[in-house]
Coordinates of C-alpha atoms and ligand atoms in Angstrom, one line a residue:
M1 CA 2.7 30.3 14.5
T2 CA 1.7 27.4 16.7
G3 CA -1.6 25.4 16.9
Q4 CA -3.4 23.2 19.3
S5 CA -2.7 19.7 18.2
S6 CA -0.1 17.7 20.2
F7 CA -0.3 14.9 17.5
V8 CA -0.4 15.6 13.8
V9 CA -0.5 13.1 10.9
V10 CA 0.6 14.4 7.5
A11 CA -0.3 12.2 4.6
N12 CA -1.0 12.8 0.9
R13 CA -4.7 12.0 1.3
L14 CA -7.1 12.7 4.1
P15 CA -8.7 9.6 5.5
V16 CA -12.2 10.5 4.3
D17 CA -14.3 9.9 1.1
E18 CA -16.7 12.6 -0.1
M19 CA -20.3 11.6 -0.3
P20 CA -23.0 13.3 -2.4
S21 CA -23.7 16.7 -0.8
D22 CA -26.9 17.2 1.2
E23 CA -30.0 19.2 0.1
S24 CA -28.5 22.5 1.0
G25 CA -25.4 21.8 -1.1
E26 CA -23.2 21.3 2.0
R27 CA -20.3 18.9 1.3
R28 CA -20.4 15.6 3.3
W29 CA -17.6 13.2 4.2
R30 CA -17.3 9.8 5.8
R31 CA -14.2 8.1 7.2
S32 CA -12.6 5.9 4.6
P33 CA -11.9 2.3 5.4
G34 CA -8.3 1.4 6.1
G35 CA -6.0 0.2 8.9
L36 CA -3.9 3.3 9.1
V37 CA -6.7 5.6 10.2
T38 CA -8.2 2.9 12.5
A39 CA -4.8 2.5 14.2
L40 CA -4.2 6.2 14.7
H41 CA -7.8 7.1 15.6
P42 CA -7.4 6.6 19.4
V43 CA -4.2 8.7 19.5
L44 CA -5.8 11.4 17.3
V45 CA -8.8 11.6 19.5
Q46 CA -6.9 11.5 22.8
R47 CA -4.4 14.2 21.8
D48 CA -6.7 16.6 20.0
G49 CA -4.9 15.4 16.9
T50 CA -5.1 16.7 13.3
W51 CA -4.7 14.9 10.0
I52 CA -3.4 17.0 7.2
G53 CA -4.0 15.9 3.6
W54 CA -5.4 16.5 0.2
A55 CA -9.2 16.0 -0.1
G56 CA -8.9 14.3 -3.5
S57 CA -10.1 16.9 -6.0
A58 CA -8.6 19.8 -7.8
G59 CA -9.1 23.4 -6.6
P60 CA -9.5 25.2 -3.3
A61 CA -9.5 23.1 -0.2
P62 CA -12.6 23.0 2.0
A63 CA -12.2 24.7 5.4
P64 CA -10.9 22.4 8.2
F65 CA -13.6 20.1 9.5
M66 CA -14.1 17.2 11.8
V67 CA -15.1 13.6 11.2
D68 CA -15.4 10.9 13.9
G69 CA -13.6 13.0 16.4
I70 CA -10.6 13.7 14.1
N71 CA -9.7 17.3 13.0
L72 CA -9.1 17.3 9.3
H73 CA -7.0 20.0 7.7
P74 CA -7.3 19.9 3.9
V75 CA -4.4 21.1 1.7
P76 CA -5.4 22.3 -1.8
L77 CA -3.9 21.0 -5.0
D78 CA -4.7 22.6 -8.4
A79 CA -5.0 20.6 -11.6
D80 CA -1.4 21.4 -12.6
E81 CA -0.1 20.2 -9.2
I82 CA -2.1 17.0 -9.5
A83 CA -0.5 16.4 -12.9
R84 CA 3.1 17.3 -11.8
Y85 CA 3.4 16.6 -8.1
Y86 CA 1.0 13.6 -7.8
E87 CA 0.9 11.9 -11.2
G88 CA 4.3 13.1 -12.2
Q89 CA 7.0 13.2 -9.6
S90 CA 5.2 10.9 -7.0
N91 CA 3.8 8.3 -9.4
S92 CA 5.8 8.4 -12.6
T93 CA 9.3 9.1 -11.1
I94 CA 9.5 8.0 -7.4
W95 CA 6.9 5.1 -7.5
P96 CA 8.6 3.2 -10.3
L97 CA 12.1 4.0 -9.2
Y98 CA 11.4 2.7 -5.6
H99 CA 9.8 -0.4 -7.1
D100 CA 12.9 -1.8 -8.7
A101 CA 12.2 0.3 -11.9
V102 CA 9.9 -2.5 -13.1
E103 CA 8.7 0.3 -15.4
P104 CA 11.2 3.0 -16.3
P105 CA 11.0 6.1 -14.1
I106 CA 10.5 9.4 -15.9
F107 CA 12.5 12.4 -14.8
R108 CA 11.1 15.9 -15.4
R109 CA 12.4 19.1 -13.7
R110 CA 9.0 20.7 -13.7
W111 CA 7.6 17.8 -11.8
A112 CA 10.4 18.0 -9.2
S113 CA 9.7 21.7 -8.6
S114 CA 6.0 21.1 -8.2
Y115 CA 6.8 18.3 -5.7
R116 CA 9.0 20.8 -3.8
E117 CA 6.2 23.4 -3.7
V118 CA 3.5 21.0 -2.6
N119 CA 5.8 19.5 0.1
A120 CA 6.4 23.1 1.4
R121 CA 2.6 23.7 1.5
F122 CA 2.1 20.5 3.6
S123 CA 5.0 21.6 5.9
E124 CA 3.5 25.0 6.4
A125 CA 0.1 23.5 7.3
A126 CA 1.8 21.1 9.8
A127 CA 3.8 24.0 11.3
E128 CA 0.5 25.9 11.7
V129 CA -1.6 23.3 13.5
A130 CA 1.1 21.6 15.7
A131 CA 1.2 22.6 19.4
P132 CA 4.6 23.5 21.0
G133 CA 6.6 20.2 21.3
A134 CA 4.0 18.2 19.4
T135 CA 4.7 14.9 17.6
V136 CA 4.2 15.0 13.9
W137 CA 4.1 11.8 11.9
V138 CA 4.7 12.2 8.1
Q139 CA 3.5 9.4 5.8
D140 CA 5.0 8.1 2.6
Y141 CA 6.8 8.8 -0.6
Q142 CA 4.8 11.8 -1.7
L143 CA 6.0 13.9 1.2
Q144 CA 9.7 13.0 1.6
L145 CA 10.8 16.7 1.8
V146 CA 8.4 17.5 4.6
P147 CA 10.5 16.4 7.6
D148 CA 13.4 18.8 6.8
M149 CA 11.1 21.6 5.7
L150 CA 9.0 21.3 8.8
R151 CA 12.0 21.1 11.1
R152 CA 13.3 24.4 9.7
L153 CA 9.9 26.0 10.5
R154 CA 9.4 24.3 13.8
P155 CA 12.6 23.0 15.5
D156 CA 10.6 22.3 18.7
L157 CA 8.7 19.3 17.1
R158 CA 9.4 15.6 17.3
I159 CA 9.1 14.3 13.8
G160 CA 8.6 10.8 12.5
F161 CA 8.4 9.6 8.9
F162 CA 7.2 6.2 7.6
L163 CA 7.7 5.0 4.1
H164 CA 4.9 2.6 3.0
I165 CA 6.7 1.5 -0.2
P166 CA 10.1 -0.1 -0.7
F167 CA 13.3 2.0 -0.4
P168 CA 15.7 1.1 -3.2
P169 CA 19.3 0.0 -3.1
I170 CA 22.1 2.6 -3.9
E171 CA 22.4 1.8 -7.6
L172 CA 18.8 2.6 -8.2
F173 CA 18.4 5.6 -5.9
M174 CA 21.5 7.2 -7.4
Q175 CA 19.5 7.7 -10.7
L176 CA 17.3 10.3 -9.0
P177 CA 18.3 13.8 -9.9
Q178 CA 16.9 15.0 -6.5
R179 CA 18.8 12.3 -4.5
A180 CA 20.6 14.7 -2.1
E181 CA 17.5 16.8 -1.6
I182 CA 15.4 13.7 -0.8
M183 CA 18.0 12.3 1.6
R184 CA 18.2 15.7 3.4
G185 CA 14.4 15.9 3.4
L186 CA 14.0 12.5 5.2
L187 CA 16.9 13.2 7.6
G188 CA 14.8 16.1 9.0
A189 CA 13.0 13.4 10.9
D190 CA 14.1 12.0 14.3
L191 CA 12.9 8.5 13.3
V192 CA 12.6 7.2 9.7
G193 CA 10.5 3.9 9.5
F194 CA 10.5 1.4 6.7
Q195 CA 8.6 -1.8 6.0
Q196 CA 11.8 -4.0 5.8
R197 CA 15.2 -4.1 7.6
L198 CA 16.9 -4.1 4.2
A199 CA 15.3 -0.8 3.3
A200 CA 16.4 0.8 6.5
Q201 CA 20.0 -0.5 5.7
N202 CA 19.8 1.0 2.2
F203 CA 18.8 4.3 3.7
V204 CA 21.7 4.3 6.2
R205 CA 24.2 3.5 3.5
L206 CA 22.8 6.2 1.2
A207 CA 23.1 8.8 4.0
H208 CA 26.8 8.1 4.1
H209 CA 27.2 7.7 0.3
V210 CA 25.2 10.8 -0.8
L211 CA 25.7 13.2 2.1
G212 CA 28.9 11.8 3.8
C213 CA 27.0 11.4 7.1
Q214 CA 28.7 9.4 9.9
T215 CA 26.6 6.3 10.7
S216 CA 26.7 3.7 13.4
G217 CA 24.3 0.7 13.1
S218 CA 20.9 2.2 12.6
V219 CA 21.8 5.8 13.7
I220 CA 22.9 8.6 11.3
E221 CA 24.5 11.8 12.5
H222 CA 23.1 14.7 10.5
E223 CA 23.5 18.4 11.2
G224 CA 24.4 17.8 14.9
R225 CA 21.4 15.5 15.4
R226 CA 20.9 11.7 15.6
V227 CA 18.4 10.2 13.2
K228 CA 17.3 6.6 13.7
A229 CA 16.3 4.3 10.7
A230 CA 14.5 1.1 11.5
A231 CA 11.9 -1.4 10.2
F232 CA 8.3 -1.3 11.4
P233 CA 6.3 -3.8 9.2
I234 CA 2.8 -2.4 8.8
S235 CA -0.2 -4.7 9.3
I236 CA -4.0 -4.9 9.2
D237 CA -6.9 -4.2 11.5
I238 CA -7.5 -7.8 12.5
E239 CA -10.5 -7.0 14.7
E240 CA -12.3 -5.4 11.8
I241 CA -11.8 -8.6 9.8
D242 CA -12.9 -10.8 12.7
R243 CA -16.1 -8.7 13.0
L244 CA -16.9 -9.2 9.3
V245 CA -16.1 -12.9 9.3
D246 CA -18.4 -13.4 12.3
N247 CA -21.3 -11.7 10.5
P248 CA -23.6 -14.5 9.1
L249 CA -24.6 -12.2 6.2
I250 CA -21.0 -12.3 4.9
L251 CA -20.8 -16.1 5.1
T252 CA -24.1 -16.2 3.2
R253 CA -22.7 -13.8 0.6
S254 CA -19.5 -15.9 0.2
E255 CA -21.6 -19.0 -0.5
Q256 CA -23.6 -17.0 -2.9
I257 CA -20.4 -15.9 -4.7
R258 CA -19.4 -19.6 -5.0
A259 CA -22.8 -20.5 -6.4
E260 CA -22.7 -17.6 -8.9
L261 CA -19.3 -18.8 -10.1
G262 CA -20.9 -22.2 -10.8
D263 CA -19.7 -24.0 -7.7
P264 CA -16.3 -24.8 -9.0
K265 CA -13.9 -27.1 -7.1
T266 CA -11.3 -24.4 -6.9
I267 CA -11.7 -20.6 -6.9
I268 CA -8.4 -18.7 -7.4
L269 CA -8.6 -15.0 -6.4
G270 CA -6.4 -12.0 -7.1
V271 CA -7.2 -8.6 -5.5
D272 CA -5.0 -5.7 -6.4
R273 CA -4.9 -2.1 -7.5
L274 CA -4.5 -2.2 -11.2
D275 CA -0.8 -1.4 -10.9
Y276 CA 2.2 -2.7 -12.9
T277 CA 4.1 -3.6 -9.7
K278 CA 1.4 -6.1 -8.7
G279 CA 2.4 -8.8 -11.3
I280 CA -1.2 -9.2 -12.6
E281 CA 0.0 -10.0 -16.2
H282 CA 2.5 -12.6 -15.0
R283 CA -0.2 -14.2 -12.9
L284 CA -2.6 -14.4 -15.8
K285 CA 0.0 -15.8 -18.1
A286 CA 0.8 -18.5 -15.5
F287 CA -2.9 -19.4 -15.3
R288 CA -3.1 -19.6 -19.1
E289 CA -0.2 -21.9 -19.4
L290 CA -1.6 -24.2 -16.7
L291 CA -4.9 -24.3 -18.7
E292 CA -3.0 -25.0 -21.9
E293 CA -1.1 -27.8 -20.2
N294 CA -4.3 -29.2 -18.7
R295 CA -2.9 -29.0 -15.2
V296 CA -6.0 -27.1 -14.3
G297 CA -9.3 -26.9 -16.2
V298 CA -12.5 -25.0 -16.6
P299 CA -15.2 -25.4 -15.1
D300 CA -13.4 -27.1 -12.1
T301 CA -11.2 -24.2 -11.6
V302 CA -12.0 -20.5 -12.2
M303 CA -10.0 -17.4 -11.5
V304 CA -11.5 -14.1 -10.2
Q305 CA -9.3 -11.1 -10.7
V306 CA -10.4 -7.9 -9.0
A307 CA -8.3 -4.9 -10.4
T308 CA -9.2 -1.7 -8.6
P309 CA -9.0 1.4 -10.8
S310 CA -5.9 3.4 -9.9
R311 CA -4.0 6.4 -11.1
E312 CA -5.9 6.2 -14.4
R313 CA -4.4 9.3 -16.0
V314 CA -0.8 8.0 -15.7
E315 CA 0.5 6.5 -19.0
H316 CA 2.0 3.2 -17.6
Y317 CA -1.3 2.5 -15.9
Q318 CA -3.3 3.0 -19.1
A319 CA -1.0 0.7 -20.9
L320 CA -1.3 -1.9 -18.2
R321 CA -5.0 -1.9 -18.4
V322 CA -5.0 -2.6 -22.1
K323 CA -2.5 -5.5 -21.6
V324 CA -4.4 -7.1 -18.8
E325 CA -7.8 -6.8 -20.5
R326 CA -6.3 -8.2 -23.7
E327 CA -4.9 -11.2 -21.8
V328 CA -8.2 -11.8 -20.0
G329 CA -10.0 -11.7 -23.3
R330 CA -7.5 -14.1 -24.8
I331 CA -7.8 -16.6 -22.0
N332 CA -11.6 -16.5 -22.0
G333 CA -11.7 -16.8 -25.8
D334 CA -9.5 -19.9 -25.7
F335 CA -10.7 -21.7 -22.5
G336 CA -14.1 -20.2 -21.5
R337 CA -17.4 -22.0 -22.1
V338 CA -20.8 -20.5 -22.5
G339 CA -21.7 -19.0 -19.1
V340 CA -18.4 -20.1 -17.6
P341 CA -15.5 -17.8 -18.3
A342 CA -12.1 -19.0 -17.1
V343 CA -11.3 -15.5 -15.6
H344 CA -13.8 -13.2 -14.1
Y345 CA -12.3 -9.8 -14.4
L346 CA -13.7 -7.0 -12.2
H347 CA -12.3 -3.5 -12.7
Q348 CA -14.2 -2.0 -9.6
S349 CA -13.9 -0.9 -6.0
Y350 CA -15.7 -3.0 -3.4
S351 CA -16.9 -2.5 0.2
R352 CA -14.9 -4.1 3.0
S353 CA -17.7 -6.7 3.5
E354 CA -17.7 -7.7 -0.2
L355 CA -13.9 -8.1 -0.1
V356 CA -14.1 -10.3 3.0
A357 CA -16.9 -12.4 1.4
L358 CA -14.6 -12.9 -1.7
Y359 CA -11.7 -13.9 0.6
R360 CA -13.9 -16.4 2.3
A361 CA -15.1 -17.8 -1.1
A362 CA -11.5 -18.2 -2.5
D363 CA -9.6 -21.5 -2.1
V364 CA -6.4 -20.0 -3.4
M365 CA -5.3 -16.4 -3.1
M366 CA -2.6 -15.2 -5.5
V367 CA -0.5 -12.2 -4.4
T368 CA 2.4 -12.1 -6.8
P369 CA 3.8 -8.5 -7.0
L370 CA 7.1 -7.9 -8.7
R371 CA 7.9 -5.6 -5.8
D372 CA 5.6 -4.4 -2.9
G373 CA 6.4 -2.6 0.3
M374 CA 4.1 -4.9 2.3
N375 CA 0.9 -6.0 0.6
L376 CA -2.0 -5.9 3.0
V377 CA -4.3 -8.0 0.8
A378 CA -2.1 -11.0 1.6
K379 CA -2.5 -10.4 5.3
E380 CA -6.3 -9.7 5.0
Y381 CA -6.8 -13.0 3.2
V382 CA -5.0 -14.9 5.9
A383 CA -7.0 -13.1 8.6
A384 CA -10.3 -13.7 6.9
R385 CA -9.9 -17.5 6.5
G386 CA -10.5 -18.3 10.2
D387 CA -10.3 -22.1 10.4
A388 CA -11.6 -22.5 6.8
G389 CA -8.1 -23.4 5.4
G390 CA -7.3 -22.0 1.9
S391 CA -3.9 -21.3 0.5
L392 CA -1.9 -18.2 -0.2
V393 CA 0.5 -18.0 -3.1
L394 CA 2.9 -15.2 -2.3
S395 CA 5.7 -13.4 -4.1
E396 CA 9.1 -13.3 -2.4
F397 CA 9.2 -9.7 -3.4
A398 CA 6.3 -8.6 -1.2
G399 CA 7.3 -7.3 2.2
A400 CA 4.6 -9.7 3.6
A401 CA 6.8 -12.6 2.6
S402 CA 9.2 -12.0 5.5
E403 CA 6.4 -12.7 7.9
L404 CA 4.0 -15.1 6.1
R405 CA 6.6 -17.9 5.7
Q406 CA 3.9 -20.6 5.5
A407 CA 2.5 -19.2 2.2
F408 CA 3.5 -20.9 -1.1
L409 CA 6.3 -18.5 -1.8
C410 CA 7.5 -17.9 -5.4
N411 CA 9.6 -15.7 -7.6
P412 CA 7.0 -13.9 -9.8
H413 CA 9.5 -13.5 -12.6
D414 CA 9.9 -17.2 -12.9
L415 CA 6.7 -18.3 -14.6
D416 CA 7.4 -22.1 -14.0
A417 CA 7.9 -21.3 -10.2
V418 CA 4.6 -19.4 -10.1
K419 CA 2.8 -22.3 -11.9
D420 CA 4.3 -24.9 -9.6
A421 CA 3.4 -22.8 -6.5
L422 CA -0.2 -22.4 -7.8
V423 CA -0.6 -26.1 -8.5
R424 CA 0.8 -27.0 -5.0
A425 CA -1.6 -24.5 -3.5
V426 CA -4.6 -26.0 -5.4
H427 CA -3.7 -29.6 -4.4
V428 CA -2.5 -29.1 -0.8
D429 CA -4.3 -31.4 1.6
S430 CA -6.8 -29.6 3.9
D431 CA -5.0 -30.4 7.2
E432 CA -1.8 -29.0 5.9
A433 CA -3.5 -25.9 4.5
R434 CA -5.2 -25.3 7.9
K435 CA -2.0 -25.7 9.8
R436 CA -0.2 -23.2 7.5
M437 CA -3.0 -20.7 7.9
S438 CA -3.2 -21.0 11.7
I439 CA 0.5 -20.3 12.1
M440 CA 0.2 -17.2 9.9
Q441 CA -2.9 -16.1 11.8
R442 CA -1.2 -16.4 15.1
H443 CA 1.5 -14.1 13.8
L444 CA -1.0 -11.5 12.6
R445 CA -2.9 -11.5 15.9
R446 CA 0.3 -10.5 17.7
N447 CA 1.3 -8.1 15.0
D448 CA -1.7 -6.1 14.0
V449 CA -1.8 -2.4 12.8
S450 CA -2.3 -1.1 16.4
H451 CA 0.9 -2.9 17.4
W452 CA 2.6 -1.3 14.4
A453 CA 1.5 2.3 15.3
R454 CA 2.4 1.7 19.0
S455 CA 5.8 0.4 18.2
F456 CA 6.6 3.4 15.9
L457 CA 5.3 6.0 18.3
T458 CA 6.9 4.5 21.3
E459 CA 10.3 4.4 19.6
L460 CA 9.8 8.0 18.4
G461 CA 8.8 9.1 21.9
S462 CA 11.8 7.4 23.5
L463 CA 14.5 9.0 21.3
T464 CA 16.6 11.6 23.0
Ligands
ADP501 P1 -1.5 -0.9 -2.1 O1 -1.4 -0.1 -0.9 O2 -0.4 -0.9 -3.1 O3 -2.8 -0.6 -2.9 P2 -2.1 -3.2 -0.4 O4 -2.4 -4.6 -0.7 O5 -1.1 -3.0 0.7 O6 -1.7 -2.4 -1.7 O7 -3.4 -2.4 0.1 C1 -4.5 -2.4 -0.7 C2 -5.8 -2.1 0.2 O8 -6.8 -1.7 -0.7 C3 -6.2 -3.4 1.0 O9 -6.6 -3.0 2.3 C4 -7.4 -3.9 0.2 O10 -8.4 -4.5 0.9 C5 -7.9 -2.6 -0.5 N1 -8.5 -2.9 -1.8 C6 -7.9 -3.6 -2.8 N2 -8.8 -3.7 -3.9 C7 -9.9 -3.2 -3.5 C8 -11.2 -3.0 -4.1 N3 -11.4 -3.4 -5.4 N4 -12.2 -2.4 -3.5 C9 -11.9 -1.9 -2.2 N5 -10.8 -2.1 -1.6 C10 -9.8 -2.7 -2.2
F6P502 O1 0.8 1.9 -0.9 C1 1.1 3.1 -1.4 C2 -0.2 4.0 -1.7 O2 0.2 5.3 -2.1 C3 -1.0 4.2 -0.4 O3 -0.5 5.2 0.4 C4 -2.3 4.5 -1.0 O4 -3.4 4.2 -0.2 C5 -2.4 3.6 -2.2 O5 -1.0 3.4 -2.6 C6 -3.3 4.2 -3.3 O6 -2.6 5.3 -4.0 P1 -3.2 6.7 -4.4 O7 -3.3 7.5 -3.2 O8 -2.2 7.2 -5.4 O9 -4.6 6.4 -5.0

């Protein structure tokens, strides 16, 4: 059972969005925006690569198809599997546990067995399309059992795994009933990549603690093989942002956004998936206290909070939406004026160009997650500023904080620290703001998403 592709990506989702079908009822797709697919596109095209993933709706999978030169191999999920594997084990057990348990993880045996079944399906699909000796790159927390399952089916393959979210310390990981199974699953890879060095260290320690593996530095001995664990901080497609920033229509749109907001002195922006790890409530509370204390005021200062709809059937997400919307209503009730709300709240998805126009319009960007693997929004904001200055308030608990040291860093749990960071960011003089931005931009230019993909694949290719 071997296929044609010498490079295979396995991810929960395919990198395409479905468009309305054509007149004949034929399903149509377009490549979704996103750095990961852009970075991997050249490798996929050169090596007759295939991307395996779920097409995003319940029921039978469409037949394999091609978009932009990439072979796409859909994996089906039925409604029960969406509830148990995706919303359950992936997003109500693993997601909160790996994010410092900022909401309590829920453990259900039925979810774990569905996770196992779906991981086996993805592994079989990869075993079917991979050419002899191919490289297979498995992505993220939804598919942690795939490396081991796939190795058992196809020992000839070179297997990499990258975790896009944090990897927890021993005390937290040990809560997971499937802890040994997950460790064995990941150790099926030759190279396991993390966003942060600390996460890779947690993994090496756990391999010893849970499975008794011998370890030496970043290398783990497992079943007669050597598995390497290392950090590869992901990044953005900086050229895409440059192209958008250079487009005069986007600058016009950003001026229009400022005008529509009433030309305030300061626009504070937040852009996040509506997720409890993102610290949206803490940020709103900090803004409300600053308004109460008259340290900022409407209409001089307004906040725009974009909260992208996400995982809307999961309970914690539903509860968060209620809390955020109540807080926005309360702030606007207390501090808004006719035609000038203090917080503009947008529960919507936007095009890349509208997002970049928003970044260009914003004087201060607030990225204050309680825990985040990386946070690409922080990097996108920095990249979009060009020489226009602007300030980034950034949580110490976002992976991006290890790289973007010139941001106004704060502990999102310490409300006074968030308020002080925000006030400093609002009042920083423009020369200093520009200096901070340009140092961070230089870093991103050297470390974009193509550099990330190259570093991982080069390391994977060099392992013996
Ligand atoms: P996460 O992966 O947890 O959602 P990141 O900040 O790392 O967080 O990545 C989010 C990505 O989604 C960014 O590339 C950002 O531009 C994009 N995004 C966020 N909000 C929206 C939105 N409302 N519409 C379109 N894209 C969005
Ligand atoms: O950052 C983690 C992540 O799962 C990404 O892989 C994904 O693009 C994003 O969050 C959105 O999640 P979902 O696929 O559950 O909508």
